[in-house]
Short mmCIF file of C-alpha atoms in Angstrom, two decimals:
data_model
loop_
_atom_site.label_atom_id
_atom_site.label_comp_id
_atom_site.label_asym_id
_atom_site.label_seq_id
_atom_site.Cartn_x
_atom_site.Cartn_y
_atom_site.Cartn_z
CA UNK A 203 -6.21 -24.27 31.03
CA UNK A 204 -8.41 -24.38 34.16
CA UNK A 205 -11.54 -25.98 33.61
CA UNK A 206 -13.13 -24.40 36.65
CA UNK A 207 -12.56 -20.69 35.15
CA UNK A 208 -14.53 -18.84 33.10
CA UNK A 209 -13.36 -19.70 29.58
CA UNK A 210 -13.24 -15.93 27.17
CA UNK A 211 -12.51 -17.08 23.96
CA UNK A 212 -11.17 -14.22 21.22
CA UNK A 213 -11.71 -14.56 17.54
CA UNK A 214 -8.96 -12.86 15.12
CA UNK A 215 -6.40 -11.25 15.72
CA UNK A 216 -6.96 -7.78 14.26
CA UNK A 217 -6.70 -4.50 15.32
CA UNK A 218 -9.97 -4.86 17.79
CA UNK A 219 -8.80 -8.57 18.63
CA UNK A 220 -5.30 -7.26 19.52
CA UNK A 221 -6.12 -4.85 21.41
CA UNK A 222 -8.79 -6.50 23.25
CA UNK A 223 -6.73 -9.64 23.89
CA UNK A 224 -3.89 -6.97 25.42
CA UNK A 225 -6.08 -5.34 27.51
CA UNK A 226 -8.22 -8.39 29.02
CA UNK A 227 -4.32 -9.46 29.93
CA UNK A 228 -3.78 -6.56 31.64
CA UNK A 229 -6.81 -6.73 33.39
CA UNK A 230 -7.86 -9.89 34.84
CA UNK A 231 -5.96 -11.69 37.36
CA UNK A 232 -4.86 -15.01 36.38
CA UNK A 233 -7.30 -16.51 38.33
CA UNK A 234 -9.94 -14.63 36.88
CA UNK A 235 -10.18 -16.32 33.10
CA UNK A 236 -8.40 -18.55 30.92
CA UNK A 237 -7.83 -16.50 27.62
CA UNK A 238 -7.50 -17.93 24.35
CA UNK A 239 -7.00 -15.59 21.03
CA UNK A 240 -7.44 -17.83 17.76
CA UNK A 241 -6.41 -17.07 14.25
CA UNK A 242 -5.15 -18.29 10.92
CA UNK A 243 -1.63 -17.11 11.17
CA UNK A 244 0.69 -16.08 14.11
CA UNK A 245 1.41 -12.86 12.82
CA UNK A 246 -0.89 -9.85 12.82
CA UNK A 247 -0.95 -7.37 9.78
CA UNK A 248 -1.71 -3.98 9.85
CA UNK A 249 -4.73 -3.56 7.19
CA UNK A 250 -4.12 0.35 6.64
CA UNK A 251 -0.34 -0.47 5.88
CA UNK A 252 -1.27 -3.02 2.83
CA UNK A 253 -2.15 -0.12 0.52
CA UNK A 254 1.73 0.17 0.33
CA UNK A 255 2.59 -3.48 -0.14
CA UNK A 256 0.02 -3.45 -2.73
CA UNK A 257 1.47 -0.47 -4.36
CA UNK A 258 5.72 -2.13 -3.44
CA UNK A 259 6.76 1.09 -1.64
CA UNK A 260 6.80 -1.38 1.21
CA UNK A 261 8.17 -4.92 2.12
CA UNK A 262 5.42 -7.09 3.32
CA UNK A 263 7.33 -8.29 6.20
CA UNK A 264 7.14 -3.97 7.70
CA UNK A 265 3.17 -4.59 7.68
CA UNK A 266 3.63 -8.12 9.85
CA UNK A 267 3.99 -8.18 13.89
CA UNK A 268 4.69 -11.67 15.31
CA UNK A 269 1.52 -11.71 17.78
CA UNK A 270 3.62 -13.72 20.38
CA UNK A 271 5.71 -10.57 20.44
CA UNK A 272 3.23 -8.61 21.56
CA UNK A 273 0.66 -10.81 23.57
CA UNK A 274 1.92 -12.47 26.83
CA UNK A 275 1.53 -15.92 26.25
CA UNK A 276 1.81 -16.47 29.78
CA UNK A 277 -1.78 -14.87 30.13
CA UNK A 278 -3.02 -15.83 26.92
CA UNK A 279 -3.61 -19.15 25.03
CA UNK A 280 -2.62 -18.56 21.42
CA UNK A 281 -4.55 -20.85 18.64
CA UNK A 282 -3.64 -20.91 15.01
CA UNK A 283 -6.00 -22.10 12.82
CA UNK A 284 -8.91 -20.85 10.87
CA UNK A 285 -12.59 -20.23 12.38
CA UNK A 286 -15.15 -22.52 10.37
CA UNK A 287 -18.55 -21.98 12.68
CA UNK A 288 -19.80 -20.23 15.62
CA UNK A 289 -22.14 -22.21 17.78
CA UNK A 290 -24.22 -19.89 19.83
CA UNK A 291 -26.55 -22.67 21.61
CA UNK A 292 -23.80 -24.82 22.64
CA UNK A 293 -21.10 -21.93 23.17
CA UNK A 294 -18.69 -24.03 21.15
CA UNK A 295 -16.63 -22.88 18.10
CA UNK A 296 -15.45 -24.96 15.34
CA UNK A 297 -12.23 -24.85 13.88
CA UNK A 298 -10.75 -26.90 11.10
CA UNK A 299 -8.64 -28.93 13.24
CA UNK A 300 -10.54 -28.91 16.00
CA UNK A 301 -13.20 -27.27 18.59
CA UNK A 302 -12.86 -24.91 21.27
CA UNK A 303 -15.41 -23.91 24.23
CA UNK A 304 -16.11 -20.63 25.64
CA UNK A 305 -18.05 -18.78 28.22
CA UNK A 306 -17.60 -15.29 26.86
CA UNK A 307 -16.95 -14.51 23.19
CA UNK A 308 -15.21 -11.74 21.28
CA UNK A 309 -15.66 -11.74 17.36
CA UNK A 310 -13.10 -9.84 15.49
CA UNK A 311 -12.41 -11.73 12.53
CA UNK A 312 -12.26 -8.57 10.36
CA UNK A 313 -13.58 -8.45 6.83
CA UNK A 314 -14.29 -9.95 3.34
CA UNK A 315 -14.59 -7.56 -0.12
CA UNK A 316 -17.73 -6.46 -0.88
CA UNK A 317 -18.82 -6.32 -3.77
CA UNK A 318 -21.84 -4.34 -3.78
CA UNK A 319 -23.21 -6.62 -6.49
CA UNK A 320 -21.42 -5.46 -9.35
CA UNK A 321 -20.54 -8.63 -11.86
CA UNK A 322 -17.28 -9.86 -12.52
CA UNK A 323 -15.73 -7.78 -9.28
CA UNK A 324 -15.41 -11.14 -7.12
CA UNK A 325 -13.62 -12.90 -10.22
CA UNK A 326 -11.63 -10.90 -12.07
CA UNK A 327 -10.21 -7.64 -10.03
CA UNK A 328 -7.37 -8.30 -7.74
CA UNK A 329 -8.22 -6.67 -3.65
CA UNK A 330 -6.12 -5.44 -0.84
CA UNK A 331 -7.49 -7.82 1.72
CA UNK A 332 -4.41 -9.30 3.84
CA UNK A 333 -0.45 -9.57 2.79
CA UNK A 334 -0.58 -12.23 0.47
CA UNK A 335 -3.37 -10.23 -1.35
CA UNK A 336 -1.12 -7.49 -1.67
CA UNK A 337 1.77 -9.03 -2.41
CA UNK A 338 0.26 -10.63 -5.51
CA UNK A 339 -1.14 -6.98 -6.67
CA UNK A 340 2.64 -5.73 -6.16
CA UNK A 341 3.76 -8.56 -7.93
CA UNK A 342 0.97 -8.43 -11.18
CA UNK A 343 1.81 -4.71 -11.52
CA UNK A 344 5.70 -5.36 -11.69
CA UNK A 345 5.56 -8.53 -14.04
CA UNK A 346 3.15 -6.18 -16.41
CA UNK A 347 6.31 -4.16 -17.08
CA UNK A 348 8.40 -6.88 -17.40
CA UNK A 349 6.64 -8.02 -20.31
CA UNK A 350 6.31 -5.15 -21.91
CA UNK A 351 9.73 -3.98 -22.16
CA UNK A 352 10.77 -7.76 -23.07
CA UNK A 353 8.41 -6.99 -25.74
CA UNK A 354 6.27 -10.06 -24.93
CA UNK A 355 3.31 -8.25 -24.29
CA UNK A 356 2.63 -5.43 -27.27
CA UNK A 357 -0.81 -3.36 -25.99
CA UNK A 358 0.10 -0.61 -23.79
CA UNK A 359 -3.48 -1.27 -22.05
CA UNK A 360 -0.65 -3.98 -20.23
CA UNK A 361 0.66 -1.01 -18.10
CA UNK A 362 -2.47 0.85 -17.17
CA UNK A 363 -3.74 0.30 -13.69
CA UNK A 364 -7.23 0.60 -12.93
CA UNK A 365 -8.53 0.99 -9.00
CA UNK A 366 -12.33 0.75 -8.37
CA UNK A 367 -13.22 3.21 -5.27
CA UNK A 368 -11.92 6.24 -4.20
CA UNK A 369 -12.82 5.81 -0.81
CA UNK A 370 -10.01 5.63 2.35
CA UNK A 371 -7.85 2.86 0.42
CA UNK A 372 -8.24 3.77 -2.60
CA UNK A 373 -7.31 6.81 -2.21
CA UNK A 374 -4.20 5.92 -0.44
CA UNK A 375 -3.30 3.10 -2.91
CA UNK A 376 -3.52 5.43 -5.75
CA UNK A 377 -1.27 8.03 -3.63
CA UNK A 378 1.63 4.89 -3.48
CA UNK A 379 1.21 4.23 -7.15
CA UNK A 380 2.39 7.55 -7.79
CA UNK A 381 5.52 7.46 -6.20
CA UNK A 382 6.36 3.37 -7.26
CA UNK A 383 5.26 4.03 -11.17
CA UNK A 384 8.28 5.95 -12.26
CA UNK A 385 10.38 3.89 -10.19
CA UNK A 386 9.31 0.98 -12.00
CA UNK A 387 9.49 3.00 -15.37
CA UNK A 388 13.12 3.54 -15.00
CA UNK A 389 13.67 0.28 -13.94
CA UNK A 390 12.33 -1.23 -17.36
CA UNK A 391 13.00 1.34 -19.09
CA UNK A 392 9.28 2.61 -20.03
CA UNK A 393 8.30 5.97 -20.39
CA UNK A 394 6.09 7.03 -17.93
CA UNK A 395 3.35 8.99 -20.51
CA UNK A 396 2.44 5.34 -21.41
CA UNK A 397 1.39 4.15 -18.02
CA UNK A 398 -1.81 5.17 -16.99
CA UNK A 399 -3.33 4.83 -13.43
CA UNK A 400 -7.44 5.22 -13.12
CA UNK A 401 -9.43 5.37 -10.28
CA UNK A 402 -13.09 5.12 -11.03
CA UNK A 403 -15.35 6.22 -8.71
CA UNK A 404 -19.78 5.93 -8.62
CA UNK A 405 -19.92 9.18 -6.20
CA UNK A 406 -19.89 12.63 -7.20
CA UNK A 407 -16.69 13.21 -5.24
CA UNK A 408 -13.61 11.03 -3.59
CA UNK A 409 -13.44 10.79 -0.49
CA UNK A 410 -16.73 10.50 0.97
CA UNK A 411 -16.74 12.54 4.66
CA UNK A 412 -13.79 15.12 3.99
CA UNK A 413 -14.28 18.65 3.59
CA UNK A 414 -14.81 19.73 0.22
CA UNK A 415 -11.43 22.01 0.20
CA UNK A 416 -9.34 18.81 1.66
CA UNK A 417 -11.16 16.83 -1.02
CA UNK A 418 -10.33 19.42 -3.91
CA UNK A 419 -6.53 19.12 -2.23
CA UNK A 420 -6.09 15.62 -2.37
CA UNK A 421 -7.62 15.73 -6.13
CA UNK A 422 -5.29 18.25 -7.35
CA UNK A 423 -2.07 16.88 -5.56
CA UNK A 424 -2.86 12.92 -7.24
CA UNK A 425 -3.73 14.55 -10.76
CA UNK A 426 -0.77 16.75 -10.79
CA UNK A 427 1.61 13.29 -10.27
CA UNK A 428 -0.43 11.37 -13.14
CA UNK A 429 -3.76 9.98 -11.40
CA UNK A 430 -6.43 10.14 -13.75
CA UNK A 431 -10.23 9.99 -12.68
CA UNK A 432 -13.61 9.06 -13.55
CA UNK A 433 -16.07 10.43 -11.11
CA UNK A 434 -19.38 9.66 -10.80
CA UNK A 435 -19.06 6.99 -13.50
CA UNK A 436 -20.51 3.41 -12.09
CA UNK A 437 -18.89 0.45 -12.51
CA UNK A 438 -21.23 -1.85 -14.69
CA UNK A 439 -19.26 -5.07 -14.87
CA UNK A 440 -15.70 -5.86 -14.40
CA UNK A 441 -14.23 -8.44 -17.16
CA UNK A 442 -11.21 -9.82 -17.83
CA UNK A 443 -10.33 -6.74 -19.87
CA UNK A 444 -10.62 -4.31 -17.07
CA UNK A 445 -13.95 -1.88 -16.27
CA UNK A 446 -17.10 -1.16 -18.47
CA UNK A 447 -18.68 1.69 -16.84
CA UNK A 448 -21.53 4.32 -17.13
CA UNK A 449 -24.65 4.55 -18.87
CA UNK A 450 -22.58 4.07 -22.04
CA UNK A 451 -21.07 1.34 -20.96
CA UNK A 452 -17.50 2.76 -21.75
CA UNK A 453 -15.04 -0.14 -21.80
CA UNK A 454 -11.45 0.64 -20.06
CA UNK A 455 -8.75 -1.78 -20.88
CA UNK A 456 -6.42 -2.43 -18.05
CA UNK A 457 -3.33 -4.91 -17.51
CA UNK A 458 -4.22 -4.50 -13.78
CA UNK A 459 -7.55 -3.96 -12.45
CA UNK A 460 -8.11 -3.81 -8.30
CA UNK A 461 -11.47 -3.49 -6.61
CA UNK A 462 -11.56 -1.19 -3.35
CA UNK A 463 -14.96 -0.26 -3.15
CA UNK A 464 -15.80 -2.01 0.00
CA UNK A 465 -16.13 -4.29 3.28
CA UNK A 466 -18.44 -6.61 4.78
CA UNK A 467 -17.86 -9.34 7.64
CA UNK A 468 -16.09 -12.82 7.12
CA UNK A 469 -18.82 -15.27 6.10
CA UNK A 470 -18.05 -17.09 8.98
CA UNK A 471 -20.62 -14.55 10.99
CA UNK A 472 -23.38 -15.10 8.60
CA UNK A 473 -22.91 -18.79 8.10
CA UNK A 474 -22.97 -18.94 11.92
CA UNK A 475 -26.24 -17.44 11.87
CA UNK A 476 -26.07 -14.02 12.77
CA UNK A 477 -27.88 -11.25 11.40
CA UNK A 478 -26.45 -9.01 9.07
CA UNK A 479 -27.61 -5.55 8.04
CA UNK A 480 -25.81 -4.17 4.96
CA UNK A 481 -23.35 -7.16 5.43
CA UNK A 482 -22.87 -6.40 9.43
CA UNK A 483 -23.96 -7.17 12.36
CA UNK A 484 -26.10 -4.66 14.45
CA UNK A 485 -24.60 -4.84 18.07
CA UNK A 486 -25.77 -2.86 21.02
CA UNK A 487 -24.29 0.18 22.40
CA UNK A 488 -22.23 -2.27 25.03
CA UNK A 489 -20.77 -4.50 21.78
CA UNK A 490 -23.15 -7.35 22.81
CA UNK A 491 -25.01 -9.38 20.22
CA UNK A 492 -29.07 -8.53 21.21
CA UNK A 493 -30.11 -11.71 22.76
CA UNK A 494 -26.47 -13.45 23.57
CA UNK A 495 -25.33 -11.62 26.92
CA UNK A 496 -21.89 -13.61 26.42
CA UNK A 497 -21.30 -12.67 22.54
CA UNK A 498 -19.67 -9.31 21.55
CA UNK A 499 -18.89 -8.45 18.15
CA UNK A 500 -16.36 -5.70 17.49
CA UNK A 501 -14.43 -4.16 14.13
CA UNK A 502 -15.29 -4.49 11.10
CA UNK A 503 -17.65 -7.20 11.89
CA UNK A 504 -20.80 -4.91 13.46
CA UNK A 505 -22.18 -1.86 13.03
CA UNK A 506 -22.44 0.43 16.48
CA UNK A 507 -24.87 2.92 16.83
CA UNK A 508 -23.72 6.55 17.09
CA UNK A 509 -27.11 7.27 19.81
CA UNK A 510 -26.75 10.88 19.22
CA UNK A 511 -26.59 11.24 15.31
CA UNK A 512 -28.66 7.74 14.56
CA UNK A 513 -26.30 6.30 12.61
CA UNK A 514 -23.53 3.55 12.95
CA UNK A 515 -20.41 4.70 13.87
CA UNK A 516 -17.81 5.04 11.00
CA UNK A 517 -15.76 1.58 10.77
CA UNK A 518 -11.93 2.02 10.76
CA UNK A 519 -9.15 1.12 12.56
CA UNK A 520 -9.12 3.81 15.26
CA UNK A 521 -13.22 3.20 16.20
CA UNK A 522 -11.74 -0.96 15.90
CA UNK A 523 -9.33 0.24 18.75
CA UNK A 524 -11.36 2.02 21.22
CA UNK A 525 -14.25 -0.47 20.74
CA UNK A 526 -11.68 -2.92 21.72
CA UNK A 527 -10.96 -1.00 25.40
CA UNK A 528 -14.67 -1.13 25.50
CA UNK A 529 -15.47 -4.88 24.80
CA UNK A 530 -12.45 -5.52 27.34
CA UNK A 531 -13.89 -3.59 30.00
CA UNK A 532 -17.48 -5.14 30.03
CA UNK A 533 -15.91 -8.52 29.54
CA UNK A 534 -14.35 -7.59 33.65
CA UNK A 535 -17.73 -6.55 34.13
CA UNK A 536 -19.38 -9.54 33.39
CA UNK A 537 -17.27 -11.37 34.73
CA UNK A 538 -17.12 -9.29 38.24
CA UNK A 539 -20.88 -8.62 38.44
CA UNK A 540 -20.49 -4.85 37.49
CA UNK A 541 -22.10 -2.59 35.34
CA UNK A 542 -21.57 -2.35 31.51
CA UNK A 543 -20.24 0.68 29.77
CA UNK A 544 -21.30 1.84 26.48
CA UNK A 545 -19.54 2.42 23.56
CA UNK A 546 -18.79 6.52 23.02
CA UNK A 547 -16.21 6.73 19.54
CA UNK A 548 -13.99 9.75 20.74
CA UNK A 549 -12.98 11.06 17.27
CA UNK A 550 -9.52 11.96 16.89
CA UNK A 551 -9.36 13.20 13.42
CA UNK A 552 -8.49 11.28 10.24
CA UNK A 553 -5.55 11.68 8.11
CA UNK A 554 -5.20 10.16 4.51
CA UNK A 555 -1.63 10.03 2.81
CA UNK A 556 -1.32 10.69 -0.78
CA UNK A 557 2.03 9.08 -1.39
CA UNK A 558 5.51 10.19 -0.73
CA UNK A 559 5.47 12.59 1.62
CA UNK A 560 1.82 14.18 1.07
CA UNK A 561 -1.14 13.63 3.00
CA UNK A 562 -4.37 15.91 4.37
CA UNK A 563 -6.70 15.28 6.78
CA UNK A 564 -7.98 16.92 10.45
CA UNK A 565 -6.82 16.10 13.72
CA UNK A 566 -8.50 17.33 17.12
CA UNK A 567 -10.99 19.85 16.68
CA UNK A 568 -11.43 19.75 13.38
CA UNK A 569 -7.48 21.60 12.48
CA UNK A 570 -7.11 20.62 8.92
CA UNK A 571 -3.19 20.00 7.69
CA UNK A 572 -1.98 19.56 4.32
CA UNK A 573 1.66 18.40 2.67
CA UNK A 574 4.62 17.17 5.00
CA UNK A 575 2.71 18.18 8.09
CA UNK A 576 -0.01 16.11 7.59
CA UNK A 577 2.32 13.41 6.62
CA UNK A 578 4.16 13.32 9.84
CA UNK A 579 0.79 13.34 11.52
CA UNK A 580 0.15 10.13 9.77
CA UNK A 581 2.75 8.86 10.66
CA UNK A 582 2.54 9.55 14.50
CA UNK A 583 -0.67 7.89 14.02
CA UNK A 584 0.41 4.92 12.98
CA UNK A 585 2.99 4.87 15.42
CA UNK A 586 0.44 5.23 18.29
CA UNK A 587 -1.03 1.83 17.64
CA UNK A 588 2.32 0.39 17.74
CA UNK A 589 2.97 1.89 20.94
CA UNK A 590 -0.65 0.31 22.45
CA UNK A 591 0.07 -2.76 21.03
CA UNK A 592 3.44 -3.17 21.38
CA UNK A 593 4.82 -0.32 23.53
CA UNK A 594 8.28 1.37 23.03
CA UNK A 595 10.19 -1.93 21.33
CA UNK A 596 7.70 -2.36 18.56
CA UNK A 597 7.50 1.34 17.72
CA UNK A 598 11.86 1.57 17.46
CA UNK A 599 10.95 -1.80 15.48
CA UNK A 600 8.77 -1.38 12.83
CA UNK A 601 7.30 2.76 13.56
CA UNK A 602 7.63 5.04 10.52
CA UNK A 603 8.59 8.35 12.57
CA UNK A 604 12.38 7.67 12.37
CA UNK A 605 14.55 9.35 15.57
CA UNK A 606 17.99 10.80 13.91
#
């Protein structure tokens, strides 16, 4: 490290810290910036992969990319260890083994659960948060069956499995649960009539911001394989026992109960004084905190305003990704005296899979697909971030559209 160049110090390493660590690489001249990327483990995960480690109809290790793969550590500084505080005055991070300095910041350090208040969700349900998080919910569900066809645990409530949410991961987790739950059935030799699989959900409908007719698909296609649902009932409390929900307070009894109702930022952005607004931060249109020129946050930190529509910009992996060409762009411009660009989401469509090889969604101008096409469309997806990240090697690696 140079201590005469501009220090930009990147925090997580995410889809938006990836991809804005990659690009500032690509970018700057050496002589430009010393670039440091920080975070807990040297692997990145991708998040919208965990739904099937959660559900075991994938290995945990297909959802990991070693980041020195990926990042030129000949550009970049890489720093494993786990953000504590952000000190705006004194530019100066803290770190549980240590401190590190900066000049221009990047905050990616992705989410937390929320809980949206509901009792007993922090303690008791089980959430899809990182690997190890899924691995345990992949692991719960499989040693429920083991004890019930050892005959050490009696109650069929043992095998049912409840989700809370029936938003994006939900959804999908629900979709993988359909395909592993027989598996598992003939594996211990259960029949499958006595698992049961609930998703409860507070809204009148799953999947908030689909089409109604992709919505009534998606329904019909999870219902038909065994999902059962409870729309429109609220979650009261969650217990030990599983869900007690509605104005009746119905109680449903559940071996395995996981929350995916919701995100909010790591802690580590409120403890460090920031301002949140519905647990985010409120940047402005060029990703820069509103009175800290050097400070962007990006992902599933903030909340970016859609300038057109007055309202944020929806937060998922593919806004994470262009908001991370963004940041790295008027990063160079700071640091070359140019003018800022604002953030515009280009929206490429959105594609949910339903397990196996079902899925719906819209790509483009709004074309809707359904079934095996929509599937491989997801998949393609998916692959596409590999590529940006990781370019041809990663894709033949770890991508899911397989070349025979």
């Amino acid at each position: 490290m140079n201590a005469n160049k501009p220090k930009i110090l990147v925090l997580g390493a995410g889809y938006a810290g990836m991809m804005t660590t990659k690009r500032l690489s690509q970018q700057l001249r050496p002589d430009e910036a010393d670039i440091t990327l920080v975070n807990k483990h040297n692997y990145h995960y991708l998040t919208t992969w965990l739904h099937e480690v959660a559900a075991g109809t994938a290995t945990p290790n297909s959802s990991r990319v070693m980041i020195s793969d990926v990042i030129n550590t000949k550009r970049v500084q890489l720093h494993f260890d786990s953000v504590v505080k952000i000190n705006k005055d004194e530019k100066r991070v803290l770190l549980e083994n240590g401190e590190l300095s900066y000049d221009y910041l990047v905050i990616a350090l992705g989410f937390e659960t929320a809980t949206f208040g509901i009792p007993g969700i922090k303690e008791h349900a089980l959430k899809i948060e990182n690997i190890n998080s899924s691995r345990h919910i992949r692991d719960h569900i499989e040693f429920q069956f083991a004890r019930y066809s050892s005959g050490a645990e009696k109650s069929e409530d043992a095998l049912t499995i409840l989700v809370g949410g029936a938003g994006f991961t939900g959804i999908e987790f629900v979709g993988e649960l359909a395909k592993r739950v027989p598996e598992l059935c003939i594996e211990y030799n259960i029949e499958r009539e006595k698992v049961r699989i609930i998703n409860v959900e507070a809204a009148p409908a799953i999947l908030p911001g689909f089409e109604d007719d992709l919505v009534e698909y998606a329904q019909k296609s999870l219902e038909e394989r065994g999902i059962e649902f409870r729309i429109g009932a609220k979650i009261q409390e969650c217990t030990e026992e599983g869900f007690i929900i509605g104005d009746d307070h119905e109680v449903i009894k559940a071996g395995t109960v996981v929350w995916t109702g919701g995100v909010q930022a790591s802690p580590v952005v409120k403890d460090s004084g920031f301002e949140l607004v519905k647990g985010k931060v409120n940047v402005d249109h060029d990703l820069r905190v509103p009175g800290h020129d050097h400070i962007f946050i990006i992902g599933d930190c903030s909340w970016v305003m859609d300038k057109e529509n007055d309202r944020p910009y929806p937060a998922n992996a593919q806004s994470a990704i262009q908001e991370a060409e963004t940041c790295a762009s008027n990063v160079k411009a700071l640091l070359r005296n140019e003018e800022l660009q604002d953030f515009a989401f280009d929206y490429k469509g959105t594609v949910a899979s339903l397990g196996g090889s079902d899925a719906m969604g819209t790509i483009l101008d709004d074309k809707k697909l359904y079934g095996i096409k929509a599937k491989a469309m997801k998949n393609i997806i998916d692959d596409r971030y590999l590529y940006l990240v990781g370019g041809p090697k990663l894709v033949l690696k770890k991508g899911k559209v397989k070349l025979t």
